[in-house]
Coordinates of C-alpha atoms in Angstrom, one line a residue:
I1 CA -4.3 -9.2 8.8
Q2 CA -3.6 -5.8 7.5
A3 CA -3.0 -5.1 3.9
A4 CA 0.6 -3.5 3.8
W5 CA 3.6 -2.5 5.6
S6 CA 4.3 1.2 5.6
L7 CA 6.7 1.8 2.8
K8 CA 10.1 3.4 3.9
T9 CA 11.7 5.4 1.4
R10 CA 15.2 6.9 1.2
A11 CA 16.6 10.4 0.0
L12 CA 20.3 10.7 -0.6
T13 CA 22.3 13.7 0.3
E14 CA 25.8 14.0 1.6
M15 CA 25.1 11.4 4.2
V16 CA 22.9 8.4 3.7
Y17 CA 19.2 8.7 4.7
V18 CA 17.4 5.6 6.1
D19 CA 15.1 5.2 4.0
E20 CA 33.6 -20.0 13.8
L21 CA 32.1 -22.5 16.1
D22 CA 34.0 -23.5 19.4
M23 CA 32.3 -26.3 21.1
D24 CA 33.3 -29.2 23.6
Q25 CA 32.8 -32.7 23.0
E26 CA 29.5 -32.8 25.0
G27 CA 28.0 -30.2 23.0
I28 CA 28.9 -32.0 19.7
A29 CA 27.3 -35.2 20.9
E30 CA 24.1 -33.4 21.8
I31 CA 23.7 -31.9 18.5
M32 CA 24.4 -35.2 16.9
L33 CA 21.5 -36.6 19.0
D34 CA 19.4 -34.0 18.6
E35 CA 16.7 -34.5 15.5
N36 CA 15.7 -30.9 15.4
A37 CA 19.3 -29.5 15.2
I38 CA 19.7 -27.4 12.1
A39 CA 23.1 -27.3 10.2
Q40 CA 25.2 -24.4 11.3
V41 CA 26.3 -23.5 7.7
A42 CA 23.6 -24.0 5.1
R43 CA 24.4 -24.6 1.5
P44 CA 23.4 -21.4 -0.8
G45 CA 20.0 -20.7 -1.4
T46 CA 18.6 -23.2 1.0
S47 CA 18.2 -21.5 4.3
L48 CA 15.9 -18.9 5.7
K49 CA 18.4 -18.0 8.2
L50 CA 20.9 -16.7 5.8
P51 CA 18.7 -14.8 3.2
G52 CA 22.0 -13.1 1.6
T53 CA 23.0 -16.5 0.3
S54 CA 20.0 -16.6 -2.3
Q55 CA 20.6 -17.3 -5.8
G56 CA 17.9 -14.7 -6.9
G57 CA 20.0 -11.7 -6.3
G58 CA 17.4 -9.9 -4.0
P59 CA 17.3 -6.0 -3.7
S60 CA 20.0 -4.4 -1.7
P61 CA 19.2 -2.5 1.7
A62 CA 20.1 0.8 -0.1
V63 CA 16.8 0.3 -2.4
R64 CA 14.4 -1.5 0.0
P65 CA 14.4 -1.5 3.8
V66 CA 15.2 -4.8 5.6
T67 CA 14.0 -6.3 8.7
Q68 CA 16.3 -7.4 11.5
S69 CA 17.0 -10.8 9.9
G70 CA 18.3 -9.1 6.6
R71 CA 15.4 -9.7 4.5
P72 CA 13.4 -7.0 2.5
I73 CA 10.2 -5.9 4.3
T74 CA 7.3 -7.5 2.5
G75 CA 4.3 -5.8 1.4
F76 CA 1.9 -7.6 3.6
V77 CA 1.9 -8.3 7.4
R78 CA 1.9 -12.3 7.9
P79 CA 1.9 -13.9 11.3
S80 CA 3.9 -16.8 12.4
T81 CA 6.9 -16.0 10.1
Q82 CA 10.5 -15.8 10.8
S83 CA 11.0 -12.8 8.9
G84 CA 11.1 -10.5 11.8
R85 CA 12.1 -12.5 14.6
P86 CA 15.2 -11.6 16.8
S87 CA 17.9 -14.6 17.0
T88 CA 18.7 -14.1 20.6
M89 CA 16.9 -13.0 23.8
E90 CA 18.9 -10.1 24.2
Q91 CA 18.3 -8.8 20.7
A92 CA 14.5 -9.3 21.3
I93 CA 14.7 -7.2 24.5
K94 CA 16.5 -4.4 22.7
T95 CA 14.5 -4.5 19.5
P96 CA 12.5 -1.4 18.7
R97 CA 8.9 -1.6 17.4
T98 CA 8.6 -5.2 18.6
A99 CA 4.9 -5.5 17.6
L100 CA 5.6 -4.7 14.0
T101 CA 9.1 -5.5 12.7
A102 CA 10.8 -8.1 15.4
R103 CA 8.3 -9.6 17.9
P104 CA 9.9 -10.9 20.9
I105 CA 9.9 -14.5 21.3
T106 CA 8.4 -14.7 24.5
S107 CA 5.1 -13.2 23.2
A108 CA 4.4 -16.1 20.6
S109 CA 2.0 -17.7 22.7
G110 CA -0.2 -14.9 23.3
R111 CA -1.3 -14.8 19.6
Y112 CA -3.1 -18.1 19.8
G113 CA -6.0 -16.7 21.9
R114 CA -9.1 -16.3 19.7
L115 CA -10.6 -13.0 19.7
G116 CA -14.1 -14.7 18.9
T117 CA -14.1 -16.5 22.6
A118 CA -13.2 -13.4 24.5
S119 CA -16.9 -13.5 25.8
M120 CA -16.2 -16.7 27.5
I121 CA -13.2 -15.6 29.5
T122 CA -15.0 -13.9 32.1
N123 CA -17.3 -16.2 33.6
P124 CA -18.8 -15.5 37.3
D125 CA -19.5 -19.1 37.9
G126 CA -15.9 -20.3 37.1
P127 CA -14.6 -21.7 33.8
F128 CA -16.7 -23.0 31.1
I129 CA -15.1 -26.6 31.4
N130 CA -13.0 -27.7 34.2
L131 CA -10.6 -29.6 32.2
S132 CA -8.7 -31.2 35.3
R133 CA -11.9 -33.2 36.1
L134 CA -12.6 -34.6 32.6
N135 CA -12.3 -38.2 31.7
L136 CA -10.8 -37.8 28.4
A137 CA -10.8 -41.6 27.9
K138 CA -14.8 -41.6 27.7
Y139 CA -15.2 -38.5 25.6
A140 CA -12.4 -40.1 23.0
Q141 CA -15.0 -42.9 22.6
K142 CA -17.6 -40.6 21.3
P143 CA -16.2 -39.1 17.9
K144 CA -18.5 -36.1 17.2
L145 CA -18.3 -34.9 20.7
A146 CA -14.4 -35.5 21.0
K147 CA -13.9 -33.5 17.9
A148 CA -15.7 -30.3 19.4
L149 CA -14.1 -30.6 22.8
F150 CA -10.6 -31.0 21.2
E151 CA -11.1 -27.7 19.5
Y152 CA -12.3 -25.9 22.5
I153 CA -9.2 -27.3 24.5
F154 CA -6.8 -26.4 21.8
H155 CA -8.0 -23.1 20.6
H156 CA -9.8 -21.5 23.6
E157 CA -8.0 -23.0 26.5
N158 CA -4.7 -23.3 24.9
D159 CA -4.1 -26.4 26.8
V160 CA -1.9 -28.3 24.3
K161 CA -1.0 -31.4 26.8
N162 CA -4.6 -32.1 27.4
A163 CA -5.6 -31.6 23.8
L164 CA -2.7 -33.9 22.9
D165 CA -3.8 -36.6 25.2
L166 CA -7.4 -36.4 24.1
A167 CA -6.3 -36.5 20.4
A168 CA -4.2 -39.8 20.9
L169 CA -6.8 -41.6 23.0
A170 CA -9.3 -40.7 20.1
T171 CA -6.9 -41.9 17.3
E172 CA -6.5 -45.2 19.2
H173 CA -10.1 -45.5 19.6
A174 CA -10.4 -45.1 15.8
Q175 CA -7.9 -47.7 15.3
F176 CA -5.4 -45.2 13.6
K177 CA -7.8 -44.7 10.4
D178 CA -9.0 -41.3 11.0
W179 CA -6.8 -38.8 9.1
W180 CA -8.5 -35.7 11.1
W181 CA -7.0 -36.9 14.4
K182 CA -3.6 -37.5 13.0
V183 CA -3.6 -33.7 11.8
Q184 CA -4.5 -32.5 15.3
I185 CA -1.8 -34.4 16.8
G186 CA 0.6 -32.9 14.5
K187 CA -0.6 -29.6 15.5
C188 CA -0.2 -30.3 19.0
Y189 CA 3.5 -31.5 18.3
Y190 CA 4.2 -28.4 16.4
R191 CA 3.0 -26.1 19.0
L192 CA 5.2 -28.2 21.5
G193 CA 8.2 -27.7 19.2
L194 CA 8.3 -31.3 18.3
Y195 CA 8.7 -30.9 14.5
R196 CA 9.8 -34.4 13.6
E197 CA 7.0 -36.0 15.2
A198 CA 4.5 -33.5 13.9
E199 CA 6.0 -34.3 10.0
K200 CA 5.3 -37.9 10.7
Q201 CA 1.7 -37.3 11.7
F202 CA 1.1 -35.0 8.8
K203 CA 2.8 -37.5 6.3
S204 CA 0.6 -40.2 7.8
A205 CA -2.6 -38.0 7.4
L206 CA -1.6 -37.3 3.6
K207 CA -1.5 -40.9 2.9
Q208 CA -5.0 -41.4 4.1
Q209 CA -6.6 -38.3 2.8
D210 CA -5.1 -35.8 0.4
M211 CA -5.8 -32.4 1.8
V212 CA -4.6 -28.7 1.1
D213 CA -4.7 -27.9 4.9
T214 CA -2.6 -30.7 5.8
I215 CA 0.1 -29.8 3.0
L216 CA -0.1 -26.2 4.4
Y217 CA 0.9 -27.5 8.1
L218 CA 3.6 -29.9 6.8
A219 CA 4.9 -27.0 4.9
K220 CA 5.0 -25.0 8.3
V221 CA 7.2 -27.7 9.8
Y222 CA 9.7 -27.6 7.2
L223 CA 10.0 -23.8 7.5
R224 CA 10.4 -24.1 11.0
L225 CA 13.3 -26.7 10.4
D226 CA 14.6 -24.1 8.0
Q227 CA 14.2 -26.2 5.1
P228 CA 12.5 -24.1 2.5
V229 CA 13.4 -26.0 -0.6
T230 CA 11.7 -29.0 0.8
A231 CA 8.6 -27.1 1.4
L232 CA 8.7 -25.7 -2.0
N233 CA 8.9 -29.0 -3.4
L234 CA 6.0 -30.1 -1.4
F235 CA 3.8 -27.3 -2.4
K236 CA 4.8 -28.1 -6.2
Q237 CA 3.6 -31.5 -5.6
G238 CA 0.5 -30.3 -4.1
L239 CA -0.2 -28.2 -7.2
D240 CA 0.2 -31.3 -9.2
R241 CA -2.9 -32.7 -7.1
F242 CA -4.7 -29.7 -6.6
P243 CA -4.1 -27.5 -10.0
G244 CA -4.7 -23.7 -9.4
E245 CA -4.9 -23.8 -5.4
V246 CA -4.4 -20.4 -4.5
A247 CA -3.1 -21.2 -0.9
L248 CA -0.4 -23.5 -2.4
T249 CA 0.6 -20.9 -4.8
C250 CA 0.8 -18.1 -2.4
G251 CA 2.9 -20.3 -0.1
I252 CA 5.4 -20.9 -2.8
A253 CA 5.5 -17.0 -3.6
R254 CA 6.0 -16.4 0.4
I255 CA 9.1 -18.7 0.5
Y256 CA 10.5 -17.2 -2.8
E257 CA 10.1 -13.9 -1.1
E258 CA 11.6 -14.9 2.2
M259 CA 14.7 -16.2 0.3
N260 CA 15.4 -12.8 -1.3
N261 CA 14.1 -14.0 -4.8
I262 CA 11.8 -11.4 -5.4
S263 CA 11.3 -11.6 -9.3
L264 CA 10.3 -15.3 -9.0
A265 CA 8.1 -14.4 -6.0
A266 CA 6.2 -11.7 -8.0
E267 CA 5.7 -14.3 -10.7
Y268 CA 3.9 -16.4 -8.4
Y269 CA 1.9 -13.8 -6.9
K270 CA 0.7 -12.9 -10.5
D271 CA -0.3 -16.5 -10.9
V272 CA -2.5 -16.1 -7.6
L273 CA -4.1 -13.3 -9.1
K274 CA -4.7 -15.4 -12.3
Q275 CA -7.0 -17.6 -10.1
D276 CA -8.3 -15.0 -7.8
N277 CA -7.9 -11.4 -8.6
T278 CA -9.2 -10.4 -5.1
H279 CA -6.2 -11.8 -3.4
V280 CA -5.3 -8.9 -1.0
E281 CA -1.7 -10.4 0.0
A282 CA -0.8 -10.9 -3.8
I283 CA -2.1 -7.2 -4.8
A284 CA -0.2 -5.6 -1.8
C285 CA 3.1 -7.6 -2.5
I286 CA 3.2 -7.0 -6.2
G287 CA 2.3 -3.3 -5.6
S288 CA 5.2 -2.8 -3.1
N289 CA 7.8 -4.5 -5.5
H290 CA 6.7 -2.3 -8.3
F291 CA 7.2 0.8 -5.7
Y292 CA 10.6 -0.4 -5.0
S293 CA 11.5 -1.0 -8.5
D294 CA 11.1 2.8 -9.3
Q295 CA 7.6 2.2 -10.8
P296 CA 5.4 4.1 -8.6
E297 CA 2.9 4.5 -11.3
L298 CA 2.2 0.6 -11.4
A299 CA 2.2 0.5 -7.5
L300 CA -0.5 3.1 -7.6
R301 CA -2.8 1.0 -9.7
F302 CA -2.5 -1.8 -7.5
Y303 CA -3.1 0.1 -4.3
R304 CA -5.9 1.8 -5.9
R305 CA -7.4 -1.6 -6.9
L306 CA -7.1 -2.6 -2.9
L307 CA -9.2 0.5 -2.2
Q308 CA -11.8 -0.3 -4.6
M309 CA -12.1 -3.9 -2.9
G310 CA -12.9 -2.2 0.4
V311 CA -9.6 -2.2 2.0
Y312 CA -9.6 1.0 4.0
N313 CA -6.8 1.4 6.5
C314 CA -3.8 3.5 7.6
Q315 CA -1.4 1.8 5.8
L316 CA -3.0 1.6 2.4
F317 CA -3.5 5.5 2.5
N318 CA 0.2 5.9 3.6
N319 CA 1.3 3.8 0.6
L320 CA -1.2 5.6 -1.8
G321 CA 0.5 8.9 -0.6
L322 CA 4.0 7.7 -1.2
C323 CA 3.2 6.6 -4.7
C324 CA 1.5 9.8 -5.7
F325 CA 4.3 11.6 -4.3
Y326 CA 6.8 9.7 -6.3
A327 CA 4.5 9.5 -9.3
Q328 CA 4.6 13.4 -9.1
Q329 CA 0.8 13.6 -8.4
Y330 CA 1.2 16.1 -5.8
D331 CA -2.6 17.0 -5.6
M332 CA -3.3 13.5 -4.0
T333 CA -0.2 13.2 -1.6
L334 CA -1.0 15.5 1.5
S335 CA -4.7 14.3 1.4
S336 CA -3.6 10.6 1.4
F337 CA -1.3 11.3 4.3
E338 CA -4.1 13.2 6.0
R339 CA -6.4 10.2 5.8
A340 CA -3.7 7.9 6.9
L341 CA -3.2 9.8 10.1
F342 CA -7.0 9.9 10.5
L343 CA -7.2 6.0 10.1
A344 CA -4.0 5.3 12.4
E345 CA -5.1 2.9 15.3
N346 CA -1.9 3.2 17.5
E347 CA 1.2 5.5 17.9
E348 CA 3.2 3.2 15.7
E349 CA 1.3 3.8 12.8
T350 CA 1.2 7.4 13.2
A351 CA 5.1 7.7 13.7
D352 CA 5.4 5.8 10.2
V353 CA 3.0 8.4 8.5
W354 CA 5.0 11.4 10.1
Y355 CA 8.2 9.6 9.2
N356 CA 7.1 9.4 5.5
L357 CA 5.8 12.9 5.4
G358 CA 9.3 13.9 6.6
H359 CA 10.7 12.2 3.6
V360 CA 8.2 14.1 1.3
A361 CA 9.3 17.3 3.0
V362 CA 12.9 16.2 2.2
G363 CA 11.9 15.7 -1.5
I364 CA 10.6 19.1 -1.9
G365 CA 13.5 20.8 0.0
D366 CA 11.8 21.9 3.0
L367 CA 14.1 20.8 5.6
N368 CA 12.6 22.6 8.5
L369 CA 9.4 20.8 7.7
A370 CA 11.3 17.6 7.5
Y371 CA 12.9 18.3 10.9
Q372 CA 9.5 18.8 12.5
C373 CA 8.0 15.7 11.0
F374 CA 10.8 13.5 12.2
R375 CA 10.6 14.9 15.6
L376 CA 6.8 14.3 15.5
T377 CA 7.8 10.5 14.7
L378 CA 9.8 10.3 17.7
V379 CA 7.0 11.9 19.8
N380 CA 4.8 9.0 18.7
N381 CA 7.6 6.2 18.7
N382 CA 10.8 7.1 20.7
D383 CA 12.3 3.8 19.3
Y384 CA 12.2 4.8 15.7
A385 CA 15.8 4.2 14.5
E386 CA 15.2 5.6 11.1
A387 CA 14.0 8.9 12.3
Y388 CA 16.9 9.4 14.6
N389 CA 19.3 8.6 11.6
N390 CA 17.6 11.4 9.4
L391 CA 17.5 13.9 12.2
A392 CA 21.2 13.2 12.8
V393 CA 21.8 14.1 9.0
L394 CA 19.7 17.1 9.2
E395 CA 21.7 18.3 12.6
M396 CA 24.9 17.7 10.6
R397 CA 23.7 20.0 7.8
K398 CA 23.3 22.7 10.6
G399 CA 26.6 22.1 11.9
H400 CA 25.6 20.6 15.1
I401 CA 28.2 17.8 15.5
E402 CA 27.4 16.5 18.9
Q403 CA 23.9 16.4 18.5
A404 CA 24.3 14.5 15.1
R405 CA 26.6 12.2 17.0
A406 CA 24.4 11.3 19.8
L407 CA 21.6 10.8 17.4
L408 CA 23.4 8.5 15.1
Q409 CA 24.5 6.4 18.5
T410 CA 21.0 5.8 19.4
A411 CA 19.9 4.7 16.0
S412 CA 22.8 2.4 15.6
S413 CA 21.9 0.8 19.1
L414 CA 18.3 0.5 18.2
A415 CA 18.7 -1.1 14.9
P416 CA 22.1 -2.8 14.6
H417 CA 20.9 -4.3 11.2
M418 CA 20.6 -1.0 9.4
Y419 CA 23.8 0.1 7.6
E420 CA 22.9 3.8 7.3
P421 CA 23.6 5.0 11.1
H422 CA 27.0 3.1 11.1
F423 CA 28.1 4.6 7.9
N424 CA 26.9 8.1 8.9
F425 CA 28.7 7.9 12.2
A426 CA 31.8 6.9 10.4
I427 CA 31.7 9.5 8.0
L428 CA 31.1 12.1 11.0
S429 CA 34.0 10.5 13.0
E430 CA 36.4 10.7 9.9
K431 CA 35.5 14.2 9.5
V432 CA 36.3 15.3 13.1
G433 CA 39.5 13.3 13.3
D434 CA 38.4 10.2 15.4
L435 CA 39.8 7.6 12.9
Q436 CA 39.3 4.7 15.3
R437 CA 35.8 5.1 16.0
S438 CA 35.3 5.9 12.1
Y439 CA 36.7 2.6 11.4
T440 CA 35.0 0.8 13.8
A441 CA 31.4 1.9 12.6
A442 CA 32.5 1.5 9.0
Q443 CA 33.2 -2.3 9.6
K444 CA 29.7 -2.6 11.3
S445 CA 28.5 -0.9 8.2
A446 CA 30.2 -3.2 6.0
E447 CA 28.7 -6.2 7.9
A448 CA 25.3 -5.0 7.6
F449 CA 25.7 -4.1 4.0
P450 CA 28.5 -5.8 2.3
G451 CA 27.7 -4.4 -1.3
H452 CA 27.8 -0.8 -0.1
V453 CA 30.7 0.9 -2.3
D454 CA 30.9 4.1 -0.2
T455 CA 31.8 2.1 3.1
Q456 CA 34.3 0.1 1.1
E457 CA 35.9 3.2 -0.1
L458 CA 36.0 4.6 3.5
I459 CA 37.4 1.8 4.7
K460 CA 40.4 1.8 2.0
Q461 CA 40.9 5.5 3.1
L462 CA 41.1 4.8 6.7
K463 CA 43.5 1.9 6.2
Q464 CA 45.7 4.3 4.1
H465 CA 45.4 6.7 7.1
F466 CA 46.6 4.0 9.4
A467 CA 49.4 2.8 7.1
M468 CA 50.8 6.3 7.2
L469 CA 50.7 6.5 11.0

């Protein structure tokens, strides 16, 4: 897991830079009978699907970039979270930079392959074990062999059905007294999407043996059921039994961060560092929070700490470059970005670095350099919506109306969750007299960022124009 997301910053000029249920009776009956159904409208502060309902007053999209689901980008890349997952298949197909910000839901199973078992994939004599010919009942009666066989089937072959059959037979042979097998059955149910059954297995295992891993698995089930408050209570109960356990404290911090309660999340990350001062995730998240709180000097200290610990990758030098720039340590800025470009492992990372170099150029007033940087961003990643938006602003400054309009339309189609392209398109259309398009775009901007004052003012002006007509 890499240490940090690229920090996307914004600079302001005239235009903004990017930094009801209709259902028939059968459908109602189906939802009432479905144990895994989630309430359509959650209470405020109790859902991860509606992060804007958080009581913590999270940062606005004007300060901190957001993912497609509306949450602020975290300081650390975490697998198996809902933060960047699109809500519909159509959205998943259209989403840009799917490997980083919004992974398509169809590729979820591909993440379960273990890198360490790659040497066993290509075997000239056929598969290592032919699962279809195994007598699972016989192996279930040999506990030591059954556990190793289960892990091979589950992790290497990714055959959840056979793994579940073996675990069920082994549990029965152990007379339902072995907590380890109950945890494995719960993992199989979780992989199959049977969350309520998985919850029962994990709870039963916890009654027999109190384990941190089981608490973490049960919390994953609750998060997938969109019950973050239940997961928080579970973690806090676990901390009562395992005081100072870093994994549980970090779990609480992640949930608060996903619910937009950034200040409380930072407090728990600090508690993590009190127990383990080399915890990369906590250091990276606190650093990014300081950066977006206009404290680049403090963020710089945290990222330097990561560098001293041996974290050496593109993202870290990219963030160091941004912190140095905003802390006015210009001598280190360009050298950090050069090192980030040298360490970039793919075109997406290179695009992020060029994008941030474009913001540095905007900050020093060299708009020609900024234009070149944003163009290089699109060379490396043609789906980079923020770069399209910022290029449109620069084209507008040059008076190229049609180019700016085309770029903004591209940006808004690639990233409908960002408010900047919609707002800029509304401003542009209003200037050229296309009031209807301007109003439509302003409505989309208000939907993406309800608290944006300039959008509200523009909508008021357009309504006055329509009233006069």
